[in-house]
Amino acid sequence: MTALLEAHGLSKAFGGVQAVQDVSLTVGAGEKVALIGPNGAGKSTLFDMLSGASRPDSGKVLFQGRDVTGLGADRRCRLGIGRTFQVAPVFASLTVRENVEAALLTARNKAFSPFGRLAAESVTPVLEEVGLADRADRPAAALDYANRKRLDFALAVAHRPALLLMDEPTAGTAREDRAEIMGLVDRLVAETGAGLLFTEHDMDVVFGHAERVLVLSRGRVIFDGAPGAARADAEVRAVYLGTGGFHDR
Ligand code: ADP
Ligand code: MG
């Protein structure tokens, strides 16, 4: 069976730093997978190669069985990959609504311009879904951090991707905002059958939302399996020892 997303032997170095080394993984349709690991483990570097933001030094990425390794982020977006960023790249000078329009137009291979505006029918439901309808006409720059995260999520899911890649979707948000954002994610995955790969520091979020956990350490996958088994794994525990990330409950 072809997985929704497959990575084979991905590697990437920055100067002398081997950020990701020989990483292979799969994500199935409708599957929720967490990618965890300490700071600097290579999570964002791996995400960039999966989304098309950067190219691997070696290895390949298949999406729905198709080799997309040579395709950029916009092409992958149009094929059905949505992503959020660790730091939300919202267009601060545009309104909230215009940001969603721009994302939808990009997914349709059109540029955002005053002449190519989208009908409200396609934008408003997206804003309602993430709870930003009442802020639609405010500049994105005026949003507080939690609402920036909501907008970032809206931009990733506006075109109903088959695969959602989220790099720290809840980073820096308060506990109740975290629960809300992950609730939106769960709903979308349930509704659309999308596959999900996300990184997350909060272990409660990981264990509450992931069906499978991939643990990255120094650029390599050291564990791939059920969340409960990850918590019991000696090597995983050793990686997290002293970081306060992985505690018994
Ligand atoms: P994580 O997201 O797990 O915290 P990163 O993928 O951001 O890890 O980083 C992995 C390693 O690669 C780190 O040692 C980091 O310093 C290095 N690195 C990441 N991006 C760059 C870059 N653009 N230039 C140089 N080094 C980088
Ligand atoms: Mg990161």
PDB file of C-alpha atoms and ligand atoms in Angstrom:
ATOM      1  CA  MET A   1       0.000   0.000   0.000  1.00  0.00           C
ATOM      2  CA  THR A   2       1.228   3.482  -0.806  1.00  0.00           C
ATOM      3  CA  ALA A   3       1.379   5.772   2.194  1.00  0.00           C
ATOM      4  CA  LEU A   4       0.150   9.353   1.851  1.00  0.00           C
ATOM      5  CA  LEU A   5       3.634  10.638   2.621  1.00  0.00           C
ATOM      6  CA  GLU A   6       6.866   8.691   2.393  1.00  0.00           C
ATOM      7  CA  ALA A   7      10.384   9.909   3.069  1.00  0.00           C
ATOM      8  CA  HIS A   8      13.333   7.741   2.146  1.00  0.00           C
ATOM      9  CA  GLY A   9      16.832   8.352   3.478  1.00  0.00           C
ATOM     10  CA  LEU A  10      16.572  12.135   3.838  1.00  0.00           C
ATOM     11  CA  SER A  11      19.782  13.893   4.837  1.00  0.00           C
ATOM     12  CA  LYS A  12      20.743  17.536   5.114  1.00  0.00           C
ATOM     13  CA  ALA A  13      23.825  19.291   6.451  1.00  0.00           C
ATOM     14  CA  PHE A  14      24.502  22.962   7.162  1.00  0.00           C
ATOM     15  CA  GLY A  15      28.255  23.487   6.907  1.00  0.00           C
ATOM     16  CA  GLY A  16      29.665  20.927   9.289  1.00  0.00           C
ATOM     17  CA  VAL A  17      26.362  20.281  11.079  1.00  0.00           C
ATOM     18  CA  GLN A  18      24.518  17.136   9.981  1.00  0.00           C
ATOM     19  CA  ALA A  19      21.043  18.417  10.839  1.00  0.00           C
ATOM     20  CA  VAL A  20      19.122  15.413   9.435  1.00  0.00           C
ATOM     21  CA  GLN A  21      20.687  12.064   8.688  1.00  0.00           C
ATOM     22  CA  ASP A  22      19.146   9.201   6.733  1.00  0.00           C
ATOM     23  CA  VAL A  23      15.570   9.737   7.924  1.00  0.00           C
ATOM     24  CA  SER A  24      12.809   7.541   6.533  1.00  0.00           C
ATOM     25  CA  LEU A  25       9.190   7.821   7.602  1.00  0.00           C
ATOM     26  CA  THR A  26       5.620   7.357   6.460  1.00  0.00           C
ATOM     27  CA  VAL A  27       2.340   9.085   7.277  1.00  0.00           C
ATOM     28  CA  GLY A  28      -0.910   7.424   6.234  1.00  0.00           C
ATOM     29  CA  ALA A  29      -4.161   9.120   5.237  1.00  0.00           C
ATOM     30  CA  GLY A  30      -6.084  10.059   8.379  1.00  0.00           C
ATOM     31  CA  GLU A  31      -3.117   9.227  10.578  1.00  0.00           C
ATOM     32  CA  LYS A  32      -1.891  11.604  13.290  1.00  0.00           C
ATOM     33  CA  VAL A  33       1.844  11.408  13.857  1.00  0.00           C
ATOM     34  CA  ALA A  34       3.915  13.524  16.251  1.00  0.00           C
ATOM     35  CA  LEU A  35       7.553  14.285  15.516  1.00  0.00           C
ATOM     36  CA  ILE A  36       9.328  15.010  18.759  1.00  0.00           C
ATOM     37  CA  GLY A  37      12.884  15.497  19.931  1.00  0.00           C
ATOM     38  CA  PRO A  38      14.976  18.003  21.858  1.00  0.00           C
ATOM     39  CA  ASN A  39      15.870  21.437  20.474  1.00  0.00           C
ATOM     40  CA  GLY A  40      18.262  21.144  17.561  1.00  0.00           C
ATOM     41  CA  ALA A  41      17.276  17.529  16.829  1.00  0.00           C
ATOM     42  CA  GLY A  42      16.477  18.443  13.215  1.00  0.00           C
ATOM     43  CA  LYS A  43      12.664  18.625  13.300  1.00  0.00           C
ATOM     44  CA  SER A  44      12.315  21.914  11.428  1.00  0.00           C
ATOM     45  CA  THR A  45      14.989  20.914   8.909  1.00  0.00           C
ATOM     46  CA  LEU A  46      13.074  17.699   8.233  1.00  0.00           C
ATOM     47  CA  PHE A  47       9.784  19.609   7.939  1.00  0.00           C
ATOM     48  CA  ASP A  48      11.310  21.981   5.405  1.00  0.00           C
ATOM     49  CA  MET A  49      12.351  19.051   3.219  1.00  0.00           C
ATOM     50  CA  LEU A  50       8.890  17.484   3.470  1.00  0.00           C
ATOM     51  CA  SER A  51       7.066  20.717   2.614  1.00  0.00           C
ATOM     52  CA  GLY A  52       9.435  21.736  -0.180  1.00  0.00           C
ATOM     53  CA  ALA A  53      10.868  24.778   1.600  1.00  0.00           C
ATOM     54  CA  SER A  54      14.302  23.194   1.194  1.00  0.00           C
ATOM     55  CA  ARG A  55      15.904  20.343  -0.759  1.00  0.00           C
ATOM     56  CA  PRO A  56      17.625  17.350   0.807  1.00  0.00           C
ATOM     57  CA  ASP A  57      21.294  16.626   0.150  1.00  0.00           C
ATOM     58  CA  SER A  58      20.166  13.062  -0.498  1.00  0.00           C
ATOM     59  CA  GLY A  59      17.035  10.964  -0.208  1.00  0.00           C
ATOM     60  CA  LYS A  60      13.552  11.501  -1.580  1.00  0.00           C
ATOM     61  CA  VAL A  61      10.018  12.508  -0.672  1.00  0.00           C
ATOM     62  CA  LEU A  62       6.948  10.801  -2.140  1.00  0.00           C
ATOM     63  CA  PHE A  63       3.447  12.255  -1.811  1.00  0.00           C
ATOM     64  CA  GLN A  64       0.580   9.985  -2.834  1.00  0.00           C
ATOM     65  CA  GLY A  65       3.160   7.783  -4.519  1.00  0.00           C
ATOM     66  CA  ARG A  66       4.578  10.625  -6.604  1.00  0.00           C
ATOM     67  CA  ASP A  67       8.201  11.752  -6.271  1.00  0.00           C
ATOM     68  CA  VAL A  68       7.974  15.419  -5.212  1.00  0.00           C
ATOM     69  CA  THR A  69      11.599  15.817  -4.094  1.00  0.00           C
ATOM     70  CA  GLY A  70      12.333  18.322  -6.861  1.00  0.00           C
ATOM     71  CA  LEU A  71       9.152  20.372  -6.379  1.00  0.00           C
ATOM     72  CA  GLY A  72       9.025  23.627  -4.432  1.00  0.00           C
ATOM     73  CA  ALA A  73       6.603  24.460  -1.618  1.00  0.00           C
ATOM     74  CA  ASP A  74       4.009  26.116  -3.891  1.00  0.00           C
ATOM     75  CA  ARG A  75       3.821  23.081  -6.188  1.00  0.00           C
ATOM     76  CA  ARG A  76       3.488  20.748  -3.207  1.00  0.00           C
ATOM     77  CA  CYS A  77       0.801  23.001  -1.753  1.00  0.00           C
ATOM     78  CA  ARG A  78      -1.193  22.694  -4.969  1.00  0.00           C
ATOM     79  CA  LEU A  79      -0.833  18.917  -4.866  1.00  0.00           C
ATOM     80  CA  GLY A  80      -2.405  18.917  -1.399  1.00  0.00           C
ATOM     81  CA  ILE A  81       0.231  19.550   1.238  1.00  0.00           C
ATOM     82  CA  GLY A  82      -0.586  22.241   3.801  1.00  0.00           C
ATOM     83  CA  ARG A  83       1.874  23.489   6.370  1.00  0.00           C
ATOM     84  CA  THR A  84       2.176  25.770   9.327  1.00  0.00           C
ATOM     85  CA  PHE A  85       5.438  27.336  10.397  1.00  0.00           C
ATOM     86  CA  GLN A  86       7.199  27.542  13.747  1.00  0.00           C
ATOM     87  CA  VAL A  87       7.148  31.309  13.234  1.00  0.00           C
ATOM     88  CA  ALA A  88       3.962  32.287  11.445  1.00  0.00           C
ATOM     89  CA  PRO A  89       4.735  33.977   8.097  1.00  0.00           C
ATOM     90  CA  VAL A  90       1.579  36.020   8.045  1.00  0.00           C
ATOM     91  CA  PHE A  91       1.532  39.058   5.743  1.00  0.00           C
ATOM     92  CA  ALA A  92       1.376  41.708   8.414  1.00  0.00           C
ATOM     93  CA  SER A  93       0.355  44.486   6.015  1.00  0.00           C
ATOM     94  CA  LEU A  94      -2.719  42.555   4.800  1.00  0.00           C
ATOM     95  CA  THR A  95      -5.936  42.069   6.711  1.00  0.00           C
ATOM     96  CA  VAL A  96      -6.846  38.698   8.196  1.00  0.00           C
ATOM     97  CA  ARG A  97      -9.283  38.089   5.336  1.00  0.00           C
ATOM     98  CA  GLU A  98      -6.709  39.068   2.708  1.00  0.00           C
ATOM     99  CA  ASN A  99      -4.220  36.629   4.201  1.00  0.00           C
ATOM    100  CA  VAL A 100      -6.679  33.761   3.772  1.00  0.00           C
ATOM    101  CA  GLU A 101      -7.466  34.956   0.236  1.00  0.00           C
ATOM    102  CA  ALA A 102      -3.775  35.009  -0.598  1.00  0.00           C
ATOM    103  CA  ALA A 103      -3.377  31.444   0.699  1.00  0.00           C
ATOM    104  CA  LEU A 104      -6.362  30.210  -1.308  1.00  0.00           C
ATOM    105  CA  LEU A 105      -5.106  31.944  -4.447  1.00  0.00           C
ATOM    106  CA  THR A 106      -1.632  30.471  -4.021  1.00  0.00           C
ATOM    107  CA  ALA A 107      -3.203  27.022  -3.762  1.00  0.00           C
ATOM    108  CA  ARG A 108      -4.934  27.747  -7.082  1.00  0.00           C
ATOM    109  CA  ASN A 109      -1.724  29.087  -8.640  1.00  0.00           C
ATOM    110  CA  LYS A 110      -2.944  32.673  -8.791  1.00  0.00           C
ATOM    111  CA  ALA A 111      -1.369  35.788  -7.343  1.00  0.00           C
ATOM    112  CA  PHE A 112      -3.132  37.983  -4.814  1.00  0.00           C
ATOM    113  CA  SER A 113      -3.991  41.352  -6.358  1.00  0.00           C
ATOM    114  CA  PRO A 114      -6.701  44.029  -6.115  1.00  0.00           C
ATOM    115  CA  PHE A 115      -8.070  42.625  -9.402  1.00  0.00           C
ATOM    116  CA  GLY A 116      -8.157  39.000  -8.362  1.00  0.00           C
ATOM    117  CA  ARG A 117     -10.205  39.153  -5.195  1.00  0.00           C
ATOM    118  CA  LEU A 118     -12.045  36.039  -4.048  1.00  0.00           C
ATOM    119  CA  ALA A 119     -15.713  35.932  -3.194  1.00  0.00           C
ATOM    120  CA  ALA A 120     -16.477  36.123   0.514  1.00  0.00           C
ATOM    121  CA  GLU A 121     -18.191  32.694   0.296  1.00  0.00           C
ATOM    122  CA  SER A 122     -14.877  30.932  -0.054  1.00  0.00           C
ATOM    123  CA  VAL A 123     -13.056  32.918   2.642  1.00  0.00           C
ATOM    124  CA  THR A 124     -15.621  33.475   5.391  1.00  0.00           C
ATOM    125  CA  PRO A 125     -16.157  29.771   6.262  1.00  0.00           C
ATOM    126  CA  VAL A 126     -12.419  29.384   6.803  1.00  0.00           C
ATOM    127  CA  LEU A 127     -12.396  32.392   9.133  1.00  0.00           C
ATOM    128  CA  GLU A 128     -15.427  31.111  11.004  1.00  0.00           C
ATOM    129  CA  GLU A 129     -13.868  27.706  11.388  1.00  0.00           C
ATOM    130  CA  VAL A 130     -10.858  29.120  13.242  1.00  0.00           C
ATOM    131  CA  GLY A 131     -12.806  31.753  15.170  1.00  0.00           C
ATOM    132  CA  LEU A 132     -11.432  34.809  13.360  1.00  0.00           C
ATOM    133  CA  ALA A 133     -14.556  35.958  11.501  1.00  0.00           C
ATOM    134  CA  ASP A 134     -15.015  38.955  13.817  1.00  0.00           C
ATOM    135  CA  ARG A 135     -11.437  40.071  13.118  1.00  0.00           C
ATOM    136  CA  ALA A 136     -11.578  39.563   9.333  1.00  0.00           C
ATOM    137  CA  ASP A 137     -10.945  43.165   8.393  1.00  0.00           C
ATOM    138  CA  ARG A 138      -8.254  43.956  10.894  1.00  0.00           C
ATOM    139  CA  PRO A 139      -4.624  44.024   9.811  1.00  0.00           C
ATOM    140  CA  ALA A 140      -2.918  40.723  10.592  1.00  0.00           C
ATOM    141  CA  ALA A 141      -0.234  42.721  12.383  1.00  0.00           C
ATOM    142  CA  ALA A 142      -2.803  43.702  15.034  1.00  0.00           C
ATOM    143  CA  LEU A 143      -3.510  40.103  16.095  1.00  0.00           C
ATOM    144  CA  ASP A 144      -2.183  38.842  19.373  1.00  0.00           C
ATOM    145  CA  TYR A 145       0.017  35.768  19.370  1.00  0.00           C
ATOM    146  CA  ALA A 146      -2.700  33.152  19.883  1.00  0.00           C
ATOM    147  CA  ASN A 147      -4.755  34.635  17.053  1.00  0.00           C
ATOM    148  CA  ARG A 148      -1.667  34.688  14.819  1.00  0.00           C
ATOM    149  CA  LYS A 149      -1.441  30.948  15.441  1.00  0.00           C
ATOM    150  CA  ARG A 150      -5.118  30.569  14.503  1.00  0.00           C
ATOM    151  CA  LEU A 151      -4.539  32.523  11.313  1.00  0.00           C
ATOM    152  CA  ASP A 152      -1.457  30.457  10.531  1.00  0.00           C
ATOM    153  CA  PHE A 153      -3.580  27.321  10.890  1.00  0.00           C
ATOM    154  CA  ALA A 154      -6.292  28.834   8.666  1.00  0.00           C
ATOM    155  CA  LEU A 155      -3.692  29.545   5.960  1.00  0.00           C
ATOM    156  CA  ALA A 156      -2.456  25.954   6.077  1.00  0.00           C
ATOM    157  CA  VAL A 157      -5.902  24.358   5.846  1.00  0.00           C
ATOM    158  CA  ALA A 158      -7.827  26.837   3.645  1.00  0.00           C
ATOM    159  CA  HIS A 159      -7.322  24.674   0.554  1.00  0.00           C
ATOM    160  CA  ARG A 160      -8.247  21.445   2.373  1.00  0.00           C
ATOM    161  CA  PRO A 161      -4.888  19.695   2.093  1.00  0.00           C
ATOM    162  CA  ALA A 162      -4.662  15.891   2.078  1.00  0.00           C
ATOM    163  CA  LEU A 163      -1.587  16.198   4.291  1.00  0.00           C
ATOM    164  CA  LEU A 164      -1.036  18.732   7.027  1.00  0.00           C
ATOM    165  CA  LEU A 165       2.481  19.484   8.276  1.00  0.00           C
ATOM    166  CA  MET A 166       2.580  21.563  11.448  1.00  0.00           C
ATOM    167  CA  ASP A 167       5.840  22.685  13.004  1.00  0.00           C
ATOM    168  CA  GLU A 168       5.053  23.599  16.617  1.00  0.00           C
ATOM    169  CA  PRO A 169       1.482  24.760  15.963  1.00  0.00           C
ATOM    170  CA  THR A 170       0.994  25.663  19.614  1.00  0.00           C
ATOM    171  CA  ALA A 171       4.441  27.032  20.487  1.00  0.00           C
ATOM    172  CA  GLY A 172       4.308  29.959  22.868  1.00  0.00           C
ATOM    173  CA  THR A 173       0.547  29.817  23.384  1.00  0.00           C
ATOM    174  CA  ALA A 174      -1.318  29.497  26.652  1.00  0.00           C
ATOM    175  CA  ARG A 175      -2.617  26.106  27.715  1.00  0.00           C
ATOM    176  CA  GLU A 176      -6.252  26.844  26.837  1.00  0.00           C
ATOM    177  CA  ASP A 177      -5.271  28.199  23.391  1.00  0.00           C
ATOM    178  CA  ARG A 178      -3.237  25.058  22.824  1.00  0.00           C
ATOM    179  CA  ALA A 179      -6.243  22.857  23.523  1.00  0.00           C
ATOM    180  CA  GLU A 180      -8.370  24.963  21.193  1.00  0.00           C
ATOM    181  CA  ILE A 181      -5.896  24.923  18.309  1.00  0.00           C
ATOM    182  CA  MET A 182      -5.410  21.166  18.621  1.00  0.00           C
ATOM    183  CA  GLY A 183      -9.184  20.758  18.784  1.00  0.00           C
ATOM    184  CA  LEU A 184      -9.426  22.537  15.407  1.00  0.00           C
ATOM    185  CA  VAL A 185      -6.743  20.248  14.047  1.00  0.00           C
ATOM    186  CA  ASP A 186      -8.519  17.115  15.264  1.00  0.00           C
ATOM    187  CA  ARG A 187     -11.777  18.283  13.755  1.00  0.00           C
ATOM    188  CA  LEU A 188     -10.230  18.985  10.378  1.00  0.00           C
ATOM    189  CA  VAL A 189      -8.443  15.637  10.292  1.00  0.00           C
ATOM    190  CA  ALA A 190     -11.646  13.831  11.235  1.00  0.00           C
ATOM    191  CA  GLU A 191     -13.679  15.772   8.663  1.00  0.00           C
ATOM    192  CA  THR A 192     -11.324  15.538   5.712  1.00  0.00           C
ATOM    193  CA  GLY A 193      -9.392  12.339   6.421  1.00  0.00           C
ATOM    194  CA  ALA A 194      -6.144  14.289   6.067  1.00  0.00           C
ATOM    195  CA  GLY A 195      -2.883  12.866   7.369  1.00  0.00           C
ATOM    196  CA  LEU A 196      -1.118  14.919  10.021  1.00  0.00           C
ATOM    197  CA  LEU A 197       2.523  15.251  11.002  1.00  0.00           C
ATOM    198  CA  PHE A 198       3.266  17.747  13.755  1.00  0.00           C
ATOM    199  CA  THR A 199       6.087  18.731  16.084  1.00  0.00           C
ATOM    200  CA  GLU A 200       5.272  19.686  19.621  1.00  0.00           C
ATOM    201  CA  HIS A 201       7.086  20.317  22.882  1.00  0.00           C
ATOM    202  CA  ASP A 202       4.113  19.873  25.180  1.00  0.00           C
ATOM    203  CA  MET A 203       3.945  16.158  25.948  1.00  0.00           C
ATOM    204  CA  ASP A 204       0.313  16.432  27.029  1.00  0.00           C
ATOM    205  CA  VAL A 205      -0.522  17.619  23.513  1.00  0.00           C
ATOM    206  CA  VAL A 206       1.583  14.842  21.979  1.00  0.00           C
ATOM    207  CA  PHE A 207      -0.041  12.113  24.033  1.00  0.00           C
ATOM    208  CA  GLY A 208      -3.492  13.639  23.664  1.00  0.00           C
ATOM    209  CA  HIS A 209      -3.432  13.890  19.880  1.00  0.00           C
ATOM    210  CA  ALA A 210      -0.877  11.556  18.286  1.00  0.00           C
ATOM    211  CA  GLU A 211      -1.541   7.949  17.312  1.00  0.00           C
ATOM    212  CA  ARG A 212       2.134   7.414  16.548  1.00  0.00           C
ATOM    213  CA  VAL A 213       5.306   9.123  17.668  1.00  0.00           C
ATOM    214  CA  LEU A 214       8.585   9.579  15.810  1.00  0.00           C
ATOM    215  CA  VAL A 215      11.489  10.581  18.033  1.00  0.00           C
ATOM    216  CA  LEU A 216      14.354  12.468  16.430  1.00  0.00           C
ATOM    217  CA  SER A 217      17.721  12.820  18.131  1.00  0.00           C
ATOM    218  CA  ARG A 218      20.761  14.420  16.493  1.00  0.00           C
ATOM    219  CA  GLY A 219      19.144  14.168  13.092  1.00  0.00           C
ATOM    220  CA  ARG A 220      18.187  10.492  13.289  1.00  0.00           C
ATOM    221  CA  VAL A 221      14.939   8.677  14.036  1.00  0.00           C
ATOM    222  CA  ILE A 222      15.539   6.720  17.240  1.00  0.00           C
ATOM    223  CA  PHE A 223      11.948   5.615  17.811  1.00  0.00           C
ATOM    224  CA  ASP A 224       8.853   5.061  15.666  1.00  0.00           C
ATOM    225  CA  GLY A 225       5.840   3.600  17.409  1.00  0.00           C
ATOM    226  CA  ALA A 226       2.956   4.055  19.812  1.00  0.00           C
ATOM    227  CA  PRO A 227       3.072   7.003  22.247  1.00  0.00           C
ATOM    228  CA  GLY A 228       2.885   4.711  25.266  1.00  0.00           C
ATOM    229  CA  ALA A 229       5.827   2.670  24.029  1.00  0.00           C
ATOM    230  CA  ALA A 230       7.842   5.862  23.406  1.00  0.00           C
ATOM    231  CA  ARG A 231       7.441   6.839  27.021  1.00  0.00           C
ATOM    232  CA  ALA A 232       8.757   3.453  28.151  1.00  0.00           C
ATOM    233  CA  ASP A 233      11.663   3.335  25.682  1.00  0.00           C
ATOM    234  CA  ALA A 234      15.103   3.561  27.356  1.00  0.00           C
ATOM    235  CA  GLU A 235      16.787   5.434  24.489  1.00  0.00           C
ATOM    236  CA  VAL A 236      13.955   7.956  24.254  1.00  0.00           C
ATOM    237  CA  ARG A 237      14.071   8.521  27.996  1.00  0.00           C
ATOM    238  CA  ALA A 238      17.840   9.017  27.833  1.00  0.00           C
ATOM    239  CA  VAL A 239      17.461  11.702  25.142  1.00  0.00           C
ATOM    240  CA  TYR A 240      14.954  13.560  27.276  1.00  0.00           C
ATOM    241  CA  LEU A 241      16.746  13.029  30.575  1.00  0.00           C
ATOM    242  CA  GLY A 242      17.208  16.336  32.331  1.00  0.00           C
ATOM    243  CA  THR A 243      15.175  18.307  29.788  1.00  0.00           C
ATOM    244  CA  GLY A 244      11.989  17.979  31.803  1.00  0.00           C
ATOM    245  CA  GLY A 245      10.205  16.979  28.612  1.00  0.00           C
ATOM    246  CA  PHE A 246       9.431  13.377  29.389  1.00  0.00           C
ATOM    247  CA  HIS A 247       8.189  12.700  32.864  1.00  0.00           C
ATOM    248  CA  ASP A 248       6.288   9.880  34.484  1.00  0.00           C
ATOM    249  CA  ARG A 249       2.712  10.660  35.256  1.00  0.00           C
TER     250      ARG A 249
HETATM  251  P1  ADP B   1      14.720  21.531  15.737  1.00  0.00           P
HETATM  252  O1  ADP B   1      13.637  22.075  14.879  1.00  0.00           O
HETATM  253  O2  ADP B   1      14.537  20.085  16.104  1.00  0.00           O
HETATM  254  O3  ADP B   1      14.965  22.359  16.970  1.00  0.00           O
HETATM  255  P2  ADP B   1      16.482  22.335  13.571  1.00  0.00           P
HETATM  256  O4  ADP B   1      16.091  21.536  12.388  1.00  0.00           O
HETATM  257  O5  ADP B   1      16.018  23.729  13.637  1.00  0.00           O
HETATM  258  O6  ADP B   1      16.090  21.549  14.902  1.00  0.00           O
HETATM  259  O7  ADP B   1      18.059  22.350  13.662  1.00  0.00           O
HETATM  260  C1  ADP B   1      18.864  21.174  13.546  1.00  0.00           C
HETATM  261  C2  ADP B   1      20.335  21.561  13.510  1.00  0.00           C
HETATM  262  O8  ADP B   1      20.637  22.233  12.298  1.00  0.00           O
HETATM  263  C3  ADP B   1      20.757  22.511  14.634  1.00  0.00           C
HETATM  264  O9  ADP B   1      22.072  22.187  15.000  1.00  0.00           O
HETATM  265  C4  ADP B   1      20.688  23.854  13.974  1.00  0.00           C
HETATM  266  O10 ADP B   1      21.563  24.756  14.593  1.00  0.00           O
HETATM  267  C5  ADP B   1      21.108  23.545  12.548  1.00  0.00           C
HETATM  268  N1  ADP B   1      20.483  24.425  11.568  1.00  0.00           N
HETATM  269  C6  ADP B   1      19.155  24.478  11.272  1.00  0.00           C
HETATM  270  N2  ADP B   1      18.924  25.376  10.285  1.00  0.00           N
HETATM  271  C7  ADP B   1      20.133  25.901   9.950  1.00  0.00           C
HETATM  272  C8  ADP B   1      20.565  26.880   8.987  1.00  0.00           C
HETATM  273  N3  ADP B   1      19.699  27.483   8.173  1.00  0.00           N
HETATM  274  N4  ADP B   1      21.881  27.161   8.934  1.00  0.00           N
HETATM  275  C9  ADP B   1      22.769  26.541   9.753  1.00  0.00           C
HETATM  276  N5  ADP B   1      22.430  25.609  10.666  1.00  0.00           N
HETATM  277  C10 ADP B   1      21.137  25.291  10.770  1.00  0.00           C
HETATM  278 MG    MG B   2      12.225  23.613  15.148  1.00  0.00          MG
END
